[in-house]
Coordinates of C-alpha atoms in Angstrom, one line a residue:
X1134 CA 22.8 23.2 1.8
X1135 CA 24.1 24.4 4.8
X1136 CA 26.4 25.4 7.8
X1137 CA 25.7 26.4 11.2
X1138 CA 27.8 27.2 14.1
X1139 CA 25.9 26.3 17.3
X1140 CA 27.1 25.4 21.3
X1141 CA 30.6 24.4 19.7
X1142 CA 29.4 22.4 16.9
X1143 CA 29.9 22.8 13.5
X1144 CA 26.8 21.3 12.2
X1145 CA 26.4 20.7 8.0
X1146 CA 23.1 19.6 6.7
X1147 CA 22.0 19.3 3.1
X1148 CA 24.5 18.5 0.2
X1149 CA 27.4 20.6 0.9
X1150 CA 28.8 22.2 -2.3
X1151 CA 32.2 24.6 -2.7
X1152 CA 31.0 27.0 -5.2
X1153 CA 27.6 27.3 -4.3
X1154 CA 29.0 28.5 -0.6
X1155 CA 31.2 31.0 -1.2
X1156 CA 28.3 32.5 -3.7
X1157 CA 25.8 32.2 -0.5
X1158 CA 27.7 32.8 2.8
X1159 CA 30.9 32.9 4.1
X1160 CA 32.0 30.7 7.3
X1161 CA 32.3 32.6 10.7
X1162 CA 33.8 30.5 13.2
X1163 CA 34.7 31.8 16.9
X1164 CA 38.4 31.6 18.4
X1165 CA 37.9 28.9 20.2
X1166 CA 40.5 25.6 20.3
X1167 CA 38.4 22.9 19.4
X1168 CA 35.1 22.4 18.1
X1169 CA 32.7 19.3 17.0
X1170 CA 31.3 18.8 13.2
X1171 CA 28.2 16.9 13.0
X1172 CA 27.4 15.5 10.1
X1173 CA 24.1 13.5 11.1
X1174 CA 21.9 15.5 8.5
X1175 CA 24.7 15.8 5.6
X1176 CA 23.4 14.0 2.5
X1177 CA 26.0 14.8 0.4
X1178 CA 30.0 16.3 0.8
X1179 CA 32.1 17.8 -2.3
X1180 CA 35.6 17.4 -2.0
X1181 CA 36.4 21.3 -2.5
X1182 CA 34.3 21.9 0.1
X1183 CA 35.9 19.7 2.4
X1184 CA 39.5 21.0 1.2
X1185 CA 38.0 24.8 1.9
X1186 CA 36.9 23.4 5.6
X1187 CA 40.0 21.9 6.7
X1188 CA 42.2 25.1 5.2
X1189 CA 40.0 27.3 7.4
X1190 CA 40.4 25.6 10.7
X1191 CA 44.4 24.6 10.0
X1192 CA 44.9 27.9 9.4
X1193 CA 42.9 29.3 13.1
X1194 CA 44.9 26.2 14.6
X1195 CA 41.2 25.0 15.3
X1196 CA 41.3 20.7 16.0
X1197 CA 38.4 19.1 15.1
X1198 CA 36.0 15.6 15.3
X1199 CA 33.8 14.2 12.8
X1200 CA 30.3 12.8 14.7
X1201 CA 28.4 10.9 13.0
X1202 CA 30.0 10.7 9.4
X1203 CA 29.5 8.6 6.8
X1204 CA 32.7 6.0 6.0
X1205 CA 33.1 7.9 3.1
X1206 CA 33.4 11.0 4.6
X1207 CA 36.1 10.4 7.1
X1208 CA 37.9 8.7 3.9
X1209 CA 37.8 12.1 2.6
X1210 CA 39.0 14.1 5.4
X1211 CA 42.1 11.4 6.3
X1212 CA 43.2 11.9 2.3
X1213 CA 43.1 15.6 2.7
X1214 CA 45.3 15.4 6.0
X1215 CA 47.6 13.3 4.9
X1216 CA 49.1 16.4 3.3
X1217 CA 49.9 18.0 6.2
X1218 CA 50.6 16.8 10.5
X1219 CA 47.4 17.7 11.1
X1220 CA 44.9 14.7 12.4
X1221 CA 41.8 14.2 12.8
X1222 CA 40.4 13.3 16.5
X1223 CA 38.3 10.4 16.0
X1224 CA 34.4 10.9 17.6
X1225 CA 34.0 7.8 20.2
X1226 CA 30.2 7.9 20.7
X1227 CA 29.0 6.0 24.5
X1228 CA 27.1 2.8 25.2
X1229 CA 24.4 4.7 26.0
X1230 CA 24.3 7.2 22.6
X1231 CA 24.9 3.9 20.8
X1232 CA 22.3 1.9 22.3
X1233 CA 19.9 5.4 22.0
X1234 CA 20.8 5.6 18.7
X1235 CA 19.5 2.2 17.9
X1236 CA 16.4 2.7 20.2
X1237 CA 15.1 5.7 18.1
X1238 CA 16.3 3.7 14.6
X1239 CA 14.2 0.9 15.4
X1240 CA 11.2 3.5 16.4
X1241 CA 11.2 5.4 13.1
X1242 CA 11.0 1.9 11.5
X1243 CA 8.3 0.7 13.1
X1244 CA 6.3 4.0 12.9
X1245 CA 7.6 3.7 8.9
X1246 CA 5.7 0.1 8.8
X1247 CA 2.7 1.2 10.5
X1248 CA 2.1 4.3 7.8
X1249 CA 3.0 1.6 5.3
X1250 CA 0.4 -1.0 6.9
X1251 CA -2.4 1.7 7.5
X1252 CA -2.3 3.2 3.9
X1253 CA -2.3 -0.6 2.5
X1254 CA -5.6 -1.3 4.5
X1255 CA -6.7 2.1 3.3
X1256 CA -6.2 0.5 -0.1
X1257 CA -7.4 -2.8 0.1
X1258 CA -10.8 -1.7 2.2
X1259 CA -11.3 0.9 -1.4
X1260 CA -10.9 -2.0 -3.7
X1261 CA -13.1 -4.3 -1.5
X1262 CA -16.3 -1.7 -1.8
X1263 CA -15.1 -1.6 -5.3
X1264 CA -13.6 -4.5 -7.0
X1265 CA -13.7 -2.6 -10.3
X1266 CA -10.5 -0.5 -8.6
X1267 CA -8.2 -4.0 -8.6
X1268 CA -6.1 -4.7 -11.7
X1269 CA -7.4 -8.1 -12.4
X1270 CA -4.7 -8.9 -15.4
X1271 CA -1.7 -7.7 -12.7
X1272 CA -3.4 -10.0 -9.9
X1273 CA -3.6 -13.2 -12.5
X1274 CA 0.2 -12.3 -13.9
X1275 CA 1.1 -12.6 -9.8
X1276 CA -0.5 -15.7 -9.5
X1277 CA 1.3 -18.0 -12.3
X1278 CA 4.4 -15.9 -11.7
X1279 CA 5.1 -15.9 -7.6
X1280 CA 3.3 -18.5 -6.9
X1281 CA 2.7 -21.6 -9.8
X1282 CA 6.1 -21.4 -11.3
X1283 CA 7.6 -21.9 -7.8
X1284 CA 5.7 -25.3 -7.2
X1285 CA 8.4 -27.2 -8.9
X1286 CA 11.0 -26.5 -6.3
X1287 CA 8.6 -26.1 -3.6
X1288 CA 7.2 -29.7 -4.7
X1289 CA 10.7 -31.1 -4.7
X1290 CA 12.0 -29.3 -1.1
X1291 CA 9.0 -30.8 0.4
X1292 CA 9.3 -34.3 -0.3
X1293 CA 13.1 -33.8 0.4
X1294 CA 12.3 -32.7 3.9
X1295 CA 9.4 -35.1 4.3
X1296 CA 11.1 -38.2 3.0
X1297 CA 13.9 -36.8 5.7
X1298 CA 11.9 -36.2 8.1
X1299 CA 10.2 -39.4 7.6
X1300 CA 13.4 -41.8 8.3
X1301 CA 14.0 -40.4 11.5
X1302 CA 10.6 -40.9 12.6
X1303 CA 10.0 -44.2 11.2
X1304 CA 13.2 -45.6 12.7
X1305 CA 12.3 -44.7 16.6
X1306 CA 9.0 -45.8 15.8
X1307 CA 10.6 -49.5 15.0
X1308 CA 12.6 -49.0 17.8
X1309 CA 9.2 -49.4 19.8
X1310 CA 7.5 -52.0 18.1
X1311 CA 4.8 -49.6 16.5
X1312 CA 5.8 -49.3 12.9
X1313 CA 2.2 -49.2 12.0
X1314 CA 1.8 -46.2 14.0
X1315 CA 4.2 -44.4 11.6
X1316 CA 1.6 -43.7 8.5
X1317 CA -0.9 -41.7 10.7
X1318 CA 2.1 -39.6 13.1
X1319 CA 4.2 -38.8 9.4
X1320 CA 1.0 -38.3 7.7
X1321 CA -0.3 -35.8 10.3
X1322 CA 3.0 -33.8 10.4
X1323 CA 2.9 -33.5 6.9
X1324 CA 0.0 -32.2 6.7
X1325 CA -0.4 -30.0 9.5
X1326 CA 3.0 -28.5 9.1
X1327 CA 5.4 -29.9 6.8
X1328 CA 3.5 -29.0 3.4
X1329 CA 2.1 -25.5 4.6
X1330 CA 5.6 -24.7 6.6
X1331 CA 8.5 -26.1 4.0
X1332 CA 6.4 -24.4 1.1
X1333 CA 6.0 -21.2 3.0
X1334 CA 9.9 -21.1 3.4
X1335 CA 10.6 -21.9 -0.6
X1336 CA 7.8 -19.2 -1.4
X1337 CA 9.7 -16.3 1.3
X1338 CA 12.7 -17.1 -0.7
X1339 CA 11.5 -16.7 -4.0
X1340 CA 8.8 -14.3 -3.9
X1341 CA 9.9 -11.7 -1.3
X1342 CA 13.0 -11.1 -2.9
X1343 CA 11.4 -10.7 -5.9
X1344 CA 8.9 -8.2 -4.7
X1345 CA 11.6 -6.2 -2.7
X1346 CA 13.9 -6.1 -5.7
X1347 CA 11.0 -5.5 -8.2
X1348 CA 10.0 -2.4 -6.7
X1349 CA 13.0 -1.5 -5.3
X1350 CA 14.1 -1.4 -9.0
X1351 CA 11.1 1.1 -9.8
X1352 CA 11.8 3.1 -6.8
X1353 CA 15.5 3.7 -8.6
X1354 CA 14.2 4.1 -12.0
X1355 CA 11.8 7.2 -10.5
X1356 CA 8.8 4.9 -12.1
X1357 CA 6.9 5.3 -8.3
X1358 CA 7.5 9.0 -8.0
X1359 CA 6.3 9.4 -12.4
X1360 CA 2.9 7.1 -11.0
X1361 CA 2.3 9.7 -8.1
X1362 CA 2.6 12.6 -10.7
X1363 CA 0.3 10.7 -12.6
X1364 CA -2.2 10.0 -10.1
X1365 CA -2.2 6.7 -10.0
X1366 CA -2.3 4.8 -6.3
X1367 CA 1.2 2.7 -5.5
X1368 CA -1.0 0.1 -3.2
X1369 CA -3.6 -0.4 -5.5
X1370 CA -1.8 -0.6 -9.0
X1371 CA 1.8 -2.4 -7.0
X1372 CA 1.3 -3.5 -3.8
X1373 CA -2.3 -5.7 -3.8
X1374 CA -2.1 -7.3 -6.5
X1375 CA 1.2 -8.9 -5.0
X1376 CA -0.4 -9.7 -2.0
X1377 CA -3.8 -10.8 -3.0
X1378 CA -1.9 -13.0 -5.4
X1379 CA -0.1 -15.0 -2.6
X1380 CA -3.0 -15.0 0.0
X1381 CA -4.8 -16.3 -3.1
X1382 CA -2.0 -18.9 -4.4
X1383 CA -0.8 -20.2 -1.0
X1384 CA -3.9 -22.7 0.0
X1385 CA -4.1 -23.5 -3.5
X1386 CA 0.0 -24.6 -3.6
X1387 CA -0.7 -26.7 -0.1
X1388 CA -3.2 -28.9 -1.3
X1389 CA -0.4 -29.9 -3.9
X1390 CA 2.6 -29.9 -1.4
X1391 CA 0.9 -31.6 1.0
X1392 CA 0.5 -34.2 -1.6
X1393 CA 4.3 -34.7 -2.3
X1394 CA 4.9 -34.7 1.4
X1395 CA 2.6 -37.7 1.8
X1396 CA 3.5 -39.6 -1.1
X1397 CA 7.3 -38.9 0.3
X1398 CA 6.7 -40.5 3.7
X1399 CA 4.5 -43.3 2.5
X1400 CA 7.6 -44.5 0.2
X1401 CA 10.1 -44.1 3.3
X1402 CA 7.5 -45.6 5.1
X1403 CA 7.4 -48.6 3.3
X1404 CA 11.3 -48.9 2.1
X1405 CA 11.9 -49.1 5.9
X1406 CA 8.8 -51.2 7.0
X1407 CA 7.3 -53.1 3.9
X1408 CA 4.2 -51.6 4.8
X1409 CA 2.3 -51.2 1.4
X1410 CA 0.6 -48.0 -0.4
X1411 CA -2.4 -50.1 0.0
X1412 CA -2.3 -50.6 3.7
X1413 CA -0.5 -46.6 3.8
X1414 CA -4.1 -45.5 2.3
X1415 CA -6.2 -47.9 4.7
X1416 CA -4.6 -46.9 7.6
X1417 CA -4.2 -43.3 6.4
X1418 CA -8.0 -42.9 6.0
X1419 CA -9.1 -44.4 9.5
X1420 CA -6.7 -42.8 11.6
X1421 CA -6.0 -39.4 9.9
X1422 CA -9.0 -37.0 9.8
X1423 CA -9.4 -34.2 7.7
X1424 CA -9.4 -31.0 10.0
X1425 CA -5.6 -32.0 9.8
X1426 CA -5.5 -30.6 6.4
X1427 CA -7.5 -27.7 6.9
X1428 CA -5.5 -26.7 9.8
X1429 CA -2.5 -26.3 7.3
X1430 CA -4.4 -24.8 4.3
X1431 CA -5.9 -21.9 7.5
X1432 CA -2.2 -21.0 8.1
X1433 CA -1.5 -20.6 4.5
X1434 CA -3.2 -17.2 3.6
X1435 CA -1.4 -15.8 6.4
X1436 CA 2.2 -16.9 5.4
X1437 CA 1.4 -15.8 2.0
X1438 CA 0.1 -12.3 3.5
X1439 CA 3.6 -12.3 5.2
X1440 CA 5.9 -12.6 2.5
X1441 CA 3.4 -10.5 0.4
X1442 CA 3.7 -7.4 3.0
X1443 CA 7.7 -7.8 4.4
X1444 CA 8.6 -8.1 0.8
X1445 CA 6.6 -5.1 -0.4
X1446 CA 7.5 -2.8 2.5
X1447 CA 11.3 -3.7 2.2
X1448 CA 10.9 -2.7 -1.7
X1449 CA 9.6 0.6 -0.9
X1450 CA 12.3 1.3 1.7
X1451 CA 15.1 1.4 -1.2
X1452 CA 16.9 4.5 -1.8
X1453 CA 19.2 5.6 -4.7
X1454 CA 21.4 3.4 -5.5
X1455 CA 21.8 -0.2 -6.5
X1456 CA 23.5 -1.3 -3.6
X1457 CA 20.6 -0.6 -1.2
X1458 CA 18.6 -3.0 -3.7
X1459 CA 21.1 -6.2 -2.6
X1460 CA 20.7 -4.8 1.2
X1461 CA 16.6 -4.7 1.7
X1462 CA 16.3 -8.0 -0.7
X1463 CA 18.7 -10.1 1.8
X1464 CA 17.1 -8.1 4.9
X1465 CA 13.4 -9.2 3.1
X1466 CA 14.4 -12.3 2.6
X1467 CA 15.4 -12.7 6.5
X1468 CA 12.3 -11.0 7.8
X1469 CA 9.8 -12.8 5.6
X1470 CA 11.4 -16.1 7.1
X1471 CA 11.1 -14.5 10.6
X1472 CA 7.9 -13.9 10.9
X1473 CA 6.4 -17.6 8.7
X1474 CA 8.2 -19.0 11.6
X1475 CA 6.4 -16.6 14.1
X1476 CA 3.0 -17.2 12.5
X1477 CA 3.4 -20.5 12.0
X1478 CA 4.5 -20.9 16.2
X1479 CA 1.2 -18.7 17.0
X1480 CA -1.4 -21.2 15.2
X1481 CA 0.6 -24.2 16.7
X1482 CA -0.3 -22.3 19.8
X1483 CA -3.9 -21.7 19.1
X1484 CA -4.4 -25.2 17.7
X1485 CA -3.4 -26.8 20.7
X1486 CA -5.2 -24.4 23.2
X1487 CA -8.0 -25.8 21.4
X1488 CA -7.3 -29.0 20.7
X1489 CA -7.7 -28.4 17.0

């Protein structure tokens, strides 16, 4: 802990404690009118403390501002006032030192996710040139767990969206005297995005969350810090197995959705045409080719990498306490979604470049 008078700033840092001051130091302030306390670097505030503080200055006739404090903080300081007519000047920060501030916040997080990414390809290359390294039972559990047991629901979403999807598209297609044409346009948006994309979304949902509020949960529990004392590697034993499991899963869950997607169109298709399966198949087989199929189960690996990695790093990024774990699941959740839809805009991009 700690308190430092510099340039007309009171500045505290550390955790703050009454009795553990007055043993150490003693507070020196010059005679000046007004002064500044910063409490960027203060991790922690006791209440004695804070009553000792605001003594001292009432009684040198010394105003003061809070910068940069916690809520909780200036909650403490306005009950201890409210004793007395002495108030606390509120600290208005500029655009500028706002939009700085967020700047530099959105700098350390990105330098946070690059250390995170590097030492996770640090990881992955070891277990590559020695598979031995890889906890094969933790990889399987990850498997059934984030990505087989959410094929129901994903399943389900995707003929939802399909068979939606599928009414619109079948209607204008009336509309211009090409029903037929409807089995091989529905059937190639269904596979090439609907499957792959829709079941991406369900899997962000489900398994990012669950990765960010898994480990988040062991990050609370000191059960990351007891495996450093330990020795043992956080990537290898926590974060791979998570994300080989999904880049694993994902092509393997496509093949299915795509299935429910196409099955979902072909009965829109013929509710709203009389087309039948029969001629659905015929047409389905001369007009759609495959490379449509593998150009959704090429973008699955990568949303499953996605969720994998924004779901992990958000986990590791808990601090504390249990409401941090409710924060960086949502904010995981949000992410994960960002960047499927990203990904997902990139290969349409790359597909069509190439007429793919």
């Amino acid at each position: 802990m700690g308190v430092k008078f510099e340039g007309g700033m009171l500045k505290l840092f550390g955790e703050c404690d009454y009795q553990s001051f007055k043993q150490t130091s003693s507070l020196s302030l010059p005679p000046v009118p007004h002064i500044q306390i910063d409490c960027k670097e203060l991790q922690k505030l006791d209440f004695s403390f804070a009553i000792f503080l605001d003594e001292t200055l009432r009684e040198r006739n010394i105003t003061y501002e809070l910068k940069d404090a916690h809520s909780e903080i200036v909650e403490m300081f306005a009950l201890i006032q409210s004793r007395h007519d002495f108030h606390i000047i509120p600290y208005r920060s500029s655009i500028l030192e706002s939009l700085g501030k967020w700047v530099h916040a959105k700098f350390e997080a990105f330098l946070d996710f690059l250390n995170f990414f590097g030492r996770f390809i640090l990881s992955f290359f070891q277990v590559l040139l020695n598979p031995r390294l890889l906890r094969f039972s933790s990889l399987l559990f990850h498997i059934n767990h984030s990505g087989f047991k959410a094929l129901p629901v994903g399943l389900v979403t995707c003929a939802i969206v399909s068979g939606a999807i599928s009414v619109q598209g079948v209607i204008q297609l009336q509309k211009m005297g090409v029903p037929l044409a409807s089995v091989e346009t529905l059937a190639k948006l269904a596979l090439r995005e609907m499957g792959p994309f829709i079941l991406a979304l369900v899997i962000a949902g489900r398994s990012a969350s669950s990765f960010t509020a898994q480990i988040g949960v062991m990050r609370i529990t000191e059960e990351l810090d007891a495996m450093r004392v330990m020795g043992f590697d956080w990537y290898r034993f926590i974060i791979l197995p998570r994300f080989l499991a999904l880049v694993i899963a994902m092509p393997l869950l496509v093949f299915v959705a795509d299935g429910a997607s196409l099955f979902a169109s072909a009965v829109v298709i013929k509710m709203q045409t009389d087309i039948t399966f029969t001629q659905y198949i015929e047409r389905f087989y001369e007009y759609v080719n495959v490379s449509h199929l593998w150009v959704g189960v090429i973008k699955a690996p990568f949303f499953g990498a996605v969720v994998a990695l924004v779901g992990c790093y958000r986990g590791l990024e808990i601090q504390g306490d249990t409401q941090s774990v409710g924060k960086y699941t949502t904010l995981s959740v949000v992410n994960a979604l960002f960047w499927i839809i990203v990904v997902n805009a990139i290969f349409s991009f790359i597909f069509t470049r190439f007429d793919i």
